GROMACS .gro file of C-alpha atoms in nm:
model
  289
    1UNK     CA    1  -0.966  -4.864  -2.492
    2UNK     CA    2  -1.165  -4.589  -2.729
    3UNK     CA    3  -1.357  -4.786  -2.967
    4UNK     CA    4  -1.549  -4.615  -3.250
    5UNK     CA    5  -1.874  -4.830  -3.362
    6UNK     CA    6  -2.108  -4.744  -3.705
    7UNK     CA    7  -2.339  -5.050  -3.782
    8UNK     CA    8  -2.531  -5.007  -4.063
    9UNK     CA    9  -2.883  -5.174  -4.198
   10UNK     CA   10  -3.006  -5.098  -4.546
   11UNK     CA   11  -3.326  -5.300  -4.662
   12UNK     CA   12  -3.418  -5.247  -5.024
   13UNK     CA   13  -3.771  -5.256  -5.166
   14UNK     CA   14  -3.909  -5.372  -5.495
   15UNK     CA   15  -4.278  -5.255  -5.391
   16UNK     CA   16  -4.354  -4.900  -5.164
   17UNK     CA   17  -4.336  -5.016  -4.793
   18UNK     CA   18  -4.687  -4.886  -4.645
   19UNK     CA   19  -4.577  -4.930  -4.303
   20UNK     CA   20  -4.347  -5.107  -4.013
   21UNK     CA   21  -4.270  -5.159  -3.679
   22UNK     CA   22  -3.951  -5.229  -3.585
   23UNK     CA   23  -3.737  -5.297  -3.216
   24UNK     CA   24  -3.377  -5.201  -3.235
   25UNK     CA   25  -3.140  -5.370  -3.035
   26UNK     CA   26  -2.827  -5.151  -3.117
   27UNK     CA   27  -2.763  -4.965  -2.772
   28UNK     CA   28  -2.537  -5.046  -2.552
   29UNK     CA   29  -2.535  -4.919  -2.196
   30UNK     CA   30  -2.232  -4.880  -1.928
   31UNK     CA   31  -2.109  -5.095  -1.699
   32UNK     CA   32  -1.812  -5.138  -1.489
   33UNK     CA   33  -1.650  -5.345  -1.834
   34UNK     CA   34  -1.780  -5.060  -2.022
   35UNK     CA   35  -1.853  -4.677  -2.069
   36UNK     CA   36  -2.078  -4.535  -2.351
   37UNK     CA   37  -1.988  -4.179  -2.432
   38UNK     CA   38  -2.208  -4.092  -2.663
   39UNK     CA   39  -2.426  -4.311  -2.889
   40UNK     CA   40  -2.725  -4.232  -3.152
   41UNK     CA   41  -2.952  -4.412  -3.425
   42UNK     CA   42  -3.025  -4.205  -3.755
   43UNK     CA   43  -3.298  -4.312  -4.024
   44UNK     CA   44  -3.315  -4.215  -4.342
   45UNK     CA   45  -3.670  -4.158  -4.372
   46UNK     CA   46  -3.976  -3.999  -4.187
   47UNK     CA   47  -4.001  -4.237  -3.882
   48UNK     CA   48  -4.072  -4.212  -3.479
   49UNK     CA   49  -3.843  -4.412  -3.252
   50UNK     CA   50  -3.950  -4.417  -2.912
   51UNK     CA   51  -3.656  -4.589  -2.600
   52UNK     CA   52  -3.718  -4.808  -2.356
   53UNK     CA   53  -3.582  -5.154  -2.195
   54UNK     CA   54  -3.694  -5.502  -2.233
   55UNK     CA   55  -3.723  -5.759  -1.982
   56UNK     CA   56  -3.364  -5.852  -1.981
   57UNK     CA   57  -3.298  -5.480  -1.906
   58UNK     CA   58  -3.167  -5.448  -2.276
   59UNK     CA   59  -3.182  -5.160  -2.431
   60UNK     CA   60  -3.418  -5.113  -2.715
   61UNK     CA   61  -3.563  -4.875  -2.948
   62UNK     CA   62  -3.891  -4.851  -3.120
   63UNK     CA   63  -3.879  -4.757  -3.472
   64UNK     CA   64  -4.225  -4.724  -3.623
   65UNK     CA   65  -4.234  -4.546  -4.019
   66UNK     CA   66  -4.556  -4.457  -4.145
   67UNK     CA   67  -4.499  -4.295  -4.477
   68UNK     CA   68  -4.444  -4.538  -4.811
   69UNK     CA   69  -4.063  -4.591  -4.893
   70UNK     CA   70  -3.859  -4.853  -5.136
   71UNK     CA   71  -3.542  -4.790  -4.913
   72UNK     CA   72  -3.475  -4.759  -4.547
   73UNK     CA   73  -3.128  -4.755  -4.393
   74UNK     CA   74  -3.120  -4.743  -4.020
   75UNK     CA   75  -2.757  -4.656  -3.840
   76UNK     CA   76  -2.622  -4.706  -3.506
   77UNK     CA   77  -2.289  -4.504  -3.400
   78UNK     CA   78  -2.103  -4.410  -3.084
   79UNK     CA   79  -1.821  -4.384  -2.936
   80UNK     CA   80  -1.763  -4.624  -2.587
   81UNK     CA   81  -1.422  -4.692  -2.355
   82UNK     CA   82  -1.372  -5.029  -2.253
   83UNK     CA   83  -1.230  -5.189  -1.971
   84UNK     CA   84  -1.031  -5.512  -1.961
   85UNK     CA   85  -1.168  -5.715  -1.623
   86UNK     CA   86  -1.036  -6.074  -1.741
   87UNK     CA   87  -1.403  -6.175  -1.849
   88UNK     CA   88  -1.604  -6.077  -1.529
   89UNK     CA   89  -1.900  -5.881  -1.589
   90UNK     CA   90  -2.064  -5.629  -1.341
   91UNK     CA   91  -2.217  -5.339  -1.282
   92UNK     CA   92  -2.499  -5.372  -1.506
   93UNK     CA   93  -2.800  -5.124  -1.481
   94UNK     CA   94  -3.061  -5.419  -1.445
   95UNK     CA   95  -3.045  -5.783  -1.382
   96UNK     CA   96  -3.196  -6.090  -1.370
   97UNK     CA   97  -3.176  -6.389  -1.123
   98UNK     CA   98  -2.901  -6.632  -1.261
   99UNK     CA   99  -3.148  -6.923  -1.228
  100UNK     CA  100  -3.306  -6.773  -1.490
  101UNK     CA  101  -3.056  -6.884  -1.750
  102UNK     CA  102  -3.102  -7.195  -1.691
  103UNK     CA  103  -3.417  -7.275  -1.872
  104UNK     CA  104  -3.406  -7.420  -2.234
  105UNK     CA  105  -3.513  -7.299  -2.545
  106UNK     CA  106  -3.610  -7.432  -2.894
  107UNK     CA  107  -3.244  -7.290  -3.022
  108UNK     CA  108  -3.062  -7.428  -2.740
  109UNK     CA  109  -3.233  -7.773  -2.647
  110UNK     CA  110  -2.955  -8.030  -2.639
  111UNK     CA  111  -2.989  -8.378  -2.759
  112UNK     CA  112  -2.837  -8.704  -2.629
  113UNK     CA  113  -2.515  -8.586  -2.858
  114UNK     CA  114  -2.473  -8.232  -2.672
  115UNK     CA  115  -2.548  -8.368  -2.336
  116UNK     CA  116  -2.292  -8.630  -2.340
  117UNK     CA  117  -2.043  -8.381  -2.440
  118UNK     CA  118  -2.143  -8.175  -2.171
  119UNK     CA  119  -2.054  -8.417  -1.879
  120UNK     CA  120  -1.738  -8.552  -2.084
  121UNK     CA  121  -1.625  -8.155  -2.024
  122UNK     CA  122  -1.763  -8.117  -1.660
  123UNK     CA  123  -1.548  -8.462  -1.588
  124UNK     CA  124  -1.262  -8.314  -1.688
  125UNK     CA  125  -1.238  -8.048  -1.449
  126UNK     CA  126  -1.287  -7.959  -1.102
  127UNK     CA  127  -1.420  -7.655  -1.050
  128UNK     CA  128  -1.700  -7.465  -1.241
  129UNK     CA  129  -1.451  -7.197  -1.387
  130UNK     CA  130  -1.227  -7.452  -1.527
  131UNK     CA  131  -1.528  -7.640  -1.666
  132UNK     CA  132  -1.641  -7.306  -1.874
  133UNK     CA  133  -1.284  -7.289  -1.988
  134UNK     CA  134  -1.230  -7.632  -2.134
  135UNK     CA  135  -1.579  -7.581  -2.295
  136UNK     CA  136  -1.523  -7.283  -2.450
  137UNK     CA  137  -1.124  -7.456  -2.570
  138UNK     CA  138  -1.266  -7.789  -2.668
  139UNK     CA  139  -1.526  -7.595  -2.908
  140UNK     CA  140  -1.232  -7.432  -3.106
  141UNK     CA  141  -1.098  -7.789  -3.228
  142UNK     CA  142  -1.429  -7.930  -3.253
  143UNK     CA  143  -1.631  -7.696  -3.482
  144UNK     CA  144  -1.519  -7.504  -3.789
  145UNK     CA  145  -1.602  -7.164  -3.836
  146UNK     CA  146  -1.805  -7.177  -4.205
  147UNK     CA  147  -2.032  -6.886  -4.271
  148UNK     CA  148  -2.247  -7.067  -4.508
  149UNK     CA  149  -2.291  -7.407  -4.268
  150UNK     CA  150  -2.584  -7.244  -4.096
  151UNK     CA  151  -2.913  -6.991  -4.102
  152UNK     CA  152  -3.039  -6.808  -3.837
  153UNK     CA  153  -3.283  -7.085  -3.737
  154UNK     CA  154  -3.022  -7.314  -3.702
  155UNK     CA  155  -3.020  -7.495  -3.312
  156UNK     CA  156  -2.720  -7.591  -3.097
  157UNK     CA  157  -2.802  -7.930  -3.129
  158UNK     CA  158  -2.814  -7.968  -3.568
  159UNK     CA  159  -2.473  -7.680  -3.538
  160UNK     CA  160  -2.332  -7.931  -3.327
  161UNK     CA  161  -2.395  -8.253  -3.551
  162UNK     CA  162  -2.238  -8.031  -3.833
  163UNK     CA  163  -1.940  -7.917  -3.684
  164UNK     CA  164  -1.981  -7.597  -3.845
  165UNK     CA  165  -2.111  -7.252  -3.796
  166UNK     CA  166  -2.084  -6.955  -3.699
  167UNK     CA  167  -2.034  -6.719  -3.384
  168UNK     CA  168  -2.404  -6.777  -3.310
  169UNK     CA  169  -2.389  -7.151  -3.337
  170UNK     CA  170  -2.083  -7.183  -3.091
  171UNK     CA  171  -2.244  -6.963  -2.849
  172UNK     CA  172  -2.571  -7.177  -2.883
  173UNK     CA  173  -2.382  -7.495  -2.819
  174UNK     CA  174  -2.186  -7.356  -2.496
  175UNK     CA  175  -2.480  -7.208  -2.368
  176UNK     CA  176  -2.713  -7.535  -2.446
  177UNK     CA  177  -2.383  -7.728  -2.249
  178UNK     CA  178  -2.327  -7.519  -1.981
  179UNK     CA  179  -2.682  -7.536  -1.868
  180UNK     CA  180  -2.723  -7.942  -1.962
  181UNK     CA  181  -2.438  -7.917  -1.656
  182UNK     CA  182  -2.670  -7.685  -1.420
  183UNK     CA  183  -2.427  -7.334  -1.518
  184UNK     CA  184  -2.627  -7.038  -1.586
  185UNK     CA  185  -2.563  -6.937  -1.884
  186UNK     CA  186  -2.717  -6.649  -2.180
  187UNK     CA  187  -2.706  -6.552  -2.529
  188UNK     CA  188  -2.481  -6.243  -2.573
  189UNK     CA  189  -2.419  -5.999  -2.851
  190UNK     CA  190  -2.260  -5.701  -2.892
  191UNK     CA  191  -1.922  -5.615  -3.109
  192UNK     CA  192  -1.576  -5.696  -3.148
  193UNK     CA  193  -1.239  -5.483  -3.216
  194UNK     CA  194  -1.014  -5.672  -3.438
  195UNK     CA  195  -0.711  -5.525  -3.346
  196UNK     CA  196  -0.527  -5.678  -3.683
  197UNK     CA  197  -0.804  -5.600  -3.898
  198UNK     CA  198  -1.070  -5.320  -3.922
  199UNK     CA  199  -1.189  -5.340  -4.208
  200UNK     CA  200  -1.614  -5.352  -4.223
  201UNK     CA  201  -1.749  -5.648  -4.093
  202UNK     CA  202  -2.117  -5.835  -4.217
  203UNK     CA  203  -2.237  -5.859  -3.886
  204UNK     CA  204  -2.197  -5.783  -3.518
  205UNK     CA  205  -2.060  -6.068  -3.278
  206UNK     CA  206  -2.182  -6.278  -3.045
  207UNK     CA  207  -2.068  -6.474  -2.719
  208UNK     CA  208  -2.198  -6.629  -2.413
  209UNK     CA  209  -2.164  -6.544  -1.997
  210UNK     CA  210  -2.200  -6.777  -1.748
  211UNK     CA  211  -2.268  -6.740  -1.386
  212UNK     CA  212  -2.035  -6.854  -1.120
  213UNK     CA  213  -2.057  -6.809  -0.799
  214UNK     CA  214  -1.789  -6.588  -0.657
  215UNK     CA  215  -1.760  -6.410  -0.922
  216UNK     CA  216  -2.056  -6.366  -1.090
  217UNK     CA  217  -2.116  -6.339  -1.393
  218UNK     CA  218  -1.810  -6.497  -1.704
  219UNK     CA  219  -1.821  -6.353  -2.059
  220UNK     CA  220  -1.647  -6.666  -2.261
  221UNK     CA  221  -1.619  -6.631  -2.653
  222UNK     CA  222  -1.629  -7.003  -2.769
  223UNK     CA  223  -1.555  -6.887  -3.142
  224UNK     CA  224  -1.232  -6.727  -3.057
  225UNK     CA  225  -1.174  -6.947  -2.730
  226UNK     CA  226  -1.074  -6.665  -2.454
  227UNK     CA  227  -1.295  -6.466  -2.217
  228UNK     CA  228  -1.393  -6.080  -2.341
  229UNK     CA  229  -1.183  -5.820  -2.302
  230UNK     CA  230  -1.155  -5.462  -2.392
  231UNK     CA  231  -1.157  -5.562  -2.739
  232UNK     CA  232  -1.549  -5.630  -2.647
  233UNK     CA  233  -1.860  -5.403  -2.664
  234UNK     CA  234  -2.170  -5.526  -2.475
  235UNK     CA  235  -2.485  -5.449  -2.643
  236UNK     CA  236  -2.795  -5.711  -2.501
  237UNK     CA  237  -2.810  -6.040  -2.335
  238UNK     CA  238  -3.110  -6.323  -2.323
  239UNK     CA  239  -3.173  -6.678  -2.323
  240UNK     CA  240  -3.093  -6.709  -2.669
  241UNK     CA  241  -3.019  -6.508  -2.995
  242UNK     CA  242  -3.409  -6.460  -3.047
  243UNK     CA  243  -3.433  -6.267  -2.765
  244UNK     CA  244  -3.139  -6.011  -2.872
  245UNK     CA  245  -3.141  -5.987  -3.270
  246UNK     CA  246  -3.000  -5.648  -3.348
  247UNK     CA  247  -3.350  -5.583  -3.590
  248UNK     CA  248  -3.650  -5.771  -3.594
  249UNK     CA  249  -4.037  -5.653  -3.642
  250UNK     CA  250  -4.313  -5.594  -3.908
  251UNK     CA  251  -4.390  -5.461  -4.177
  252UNK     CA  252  -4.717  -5.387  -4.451
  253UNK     CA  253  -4.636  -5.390  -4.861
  254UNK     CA  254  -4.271  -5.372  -5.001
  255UNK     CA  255  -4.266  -5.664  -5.217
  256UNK     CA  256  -3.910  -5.845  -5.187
  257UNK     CA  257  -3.694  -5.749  -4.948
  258UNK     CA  258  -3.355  -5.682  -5.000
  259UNK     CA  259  -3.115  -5.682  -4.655
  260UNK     CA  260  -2.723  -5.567  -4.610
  261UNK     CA  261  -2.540  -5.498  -4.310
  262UNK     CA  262  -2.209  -5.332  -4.285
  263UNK     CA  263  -2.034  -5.339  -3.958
  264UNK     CA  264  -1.714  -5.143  -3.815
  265UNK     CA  265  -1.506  -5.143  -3.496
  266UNK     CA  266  -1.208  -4.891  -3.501
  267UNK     CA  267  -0.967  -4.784  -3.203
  268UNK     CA  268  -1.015  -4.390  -3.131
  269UNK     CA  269  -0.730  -4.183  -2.998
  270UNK     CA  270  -0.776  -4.108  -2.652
  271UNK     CA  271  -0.888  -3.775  -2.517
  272UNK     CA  272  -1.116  -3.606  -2.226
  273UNK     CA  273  -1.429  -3.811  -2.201
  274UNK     CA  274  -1.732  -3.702  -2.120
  275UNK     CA  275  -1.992  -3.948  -1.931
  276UNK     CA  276  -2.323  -3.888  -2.089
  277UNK     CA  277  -2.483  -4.127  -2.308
  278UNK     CA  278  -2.738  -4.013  -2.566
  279UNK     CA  279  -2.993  -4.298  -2.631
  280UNK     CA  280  -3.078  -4.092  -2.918
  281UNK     CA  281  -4.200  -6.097  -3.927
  282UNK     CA  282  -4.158  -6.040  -4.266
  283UNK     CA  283  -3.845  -5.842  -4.193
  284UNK     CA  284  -3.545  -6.072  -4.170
  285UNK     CA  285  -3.327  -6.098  -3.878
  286UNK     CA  286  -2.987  -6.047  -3.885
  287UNK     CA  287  -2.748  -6.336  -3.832
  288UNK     CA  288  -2.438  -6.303  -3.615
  289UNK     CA  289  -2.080  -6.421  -3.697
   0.00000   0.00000   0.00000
């Protein structure tokens, strides 16, 4: 599948900025699931942006403005063909070790509540596919998707005691599960084609993968309770949403901030492709839901 992506960031100023740094997480790169055609990020403002890849192998763009503004809108579009491989992900440029999702983190700690949980699902089923799949089912009648239950600070754990949340809080409590059970498992976010509804969206998506062996890497969206599949765009992976918020850095001056996102996935027609990609804390982080 074609998908056409534009996500949009406009902050809003009530004093002159004097100056910010900020890392973009926006790009996505190709895979065997998917292939960027082209892709680009356009400021509206004087500003250097300088590519490169973090440790997860994401990829990420420096944006550094140096000249006083009271507005700054930063947008991400491209154009990328998906591939429908029933969840399994491969072929990614760089990896990590799966043993390195295992390790815990302040958003996805699980308490006696989320552990218990955990082994009620691994008991359940026999093999470590089925037990990802019954996680990522169970969630759906468990939680309640509310986007006002939760902030961006909000852990697996307290999302859990709610019952509420949103795509970021059902990822955090698979992922915080999975690994309570000794499954790899990471943070992932990315975008999502709504095939019933394309209207703009007020944020990107998120899901989780998880590692098993013989296979490799699983994506599993516990919001919508299936495994990704061309209706899925890829964008960064980590341990936990922290480590792949689409915008996050610094900044000098500007007074109140003001934030909006605007979000769309549409279906292009199909036509010749061509395989070239183009790479062309005061600041709050954008949630993901």
């Amino acid at each position: 599948m074609r998908l056409s992506i534009s996500h949009r960031t406009q902050y809003r100023f009530t004093k002159p900025l004097v100056g910010a740094m900020q890392i973009l997480r926006l790009t996505p790169h190709s895979c065997l699931n998917q292939t960027v055609l082209d892709w680009r990020i356009d400021v509206d403002c004087d500003a250097r942006l300088r590519d490169s890849r973090d440790g997860y192998g994401n990829c990420i763009t420096n944006l550094y403005v140096d000249e006083p503004v009271t507005s700054l809108t930063i947008t991400a579009t491209g154009q990328v063909v998906t591939d429908d491989r029933a969840g399994v992900v491969s072929g990614l440029p760089i990896d990590l070790p799966a043993g390195v999702f295992l390790r815990s983190t302040p958003l996805t700690a699980p308490d006696e509540a989320l552990c218990d949980y955990a082994k009620d699902v691994a008991g359940k089923a026999r093999s470590t596919l089925d037990r990802l799949h019954t996680l990522s089912n169970s969630l759906g009648a468990r939680m309640t998707f509310d986007a006002e239950a939760s902030l961006v600070s909000t852990d697996a754990a307290s999302a859990f005691a709610a019952g509420r949340g949103v795509c970021q809080d059902y990822t955090h409590i698979f992922i915080a599960a999975a690994r309570a059970i000794d499954i790899p498992a990471r943070y992932v976010s990315g975008h999502l084609y709504r095939r019933y509804d394309e209207d703009a969206q007020p944020a990107s998506h998120a899901w989780a993968e998880a590692w098993v062996e013989g296979l490799g890497w699983v994506a599993f969206d516990p919001t919508n309770g299936i495994c990704a599949d061309d209706n899925y765009v890829r964008v960064a992976s980590g341990l936990d949403f922290a480590d792949v918020s689409p915008i996050v850095g610094v900044r000098r001056g500007g007074g109140i901030e003001e934030m909006s996102v605007e979000v769309r996935v549409t279906r292009s027609p199909a036509r010749r492709q061509s395989q070239r990609q183009s790479m062309g804390k005061s600041w709050q982080q954008q949630s993901q839901g």
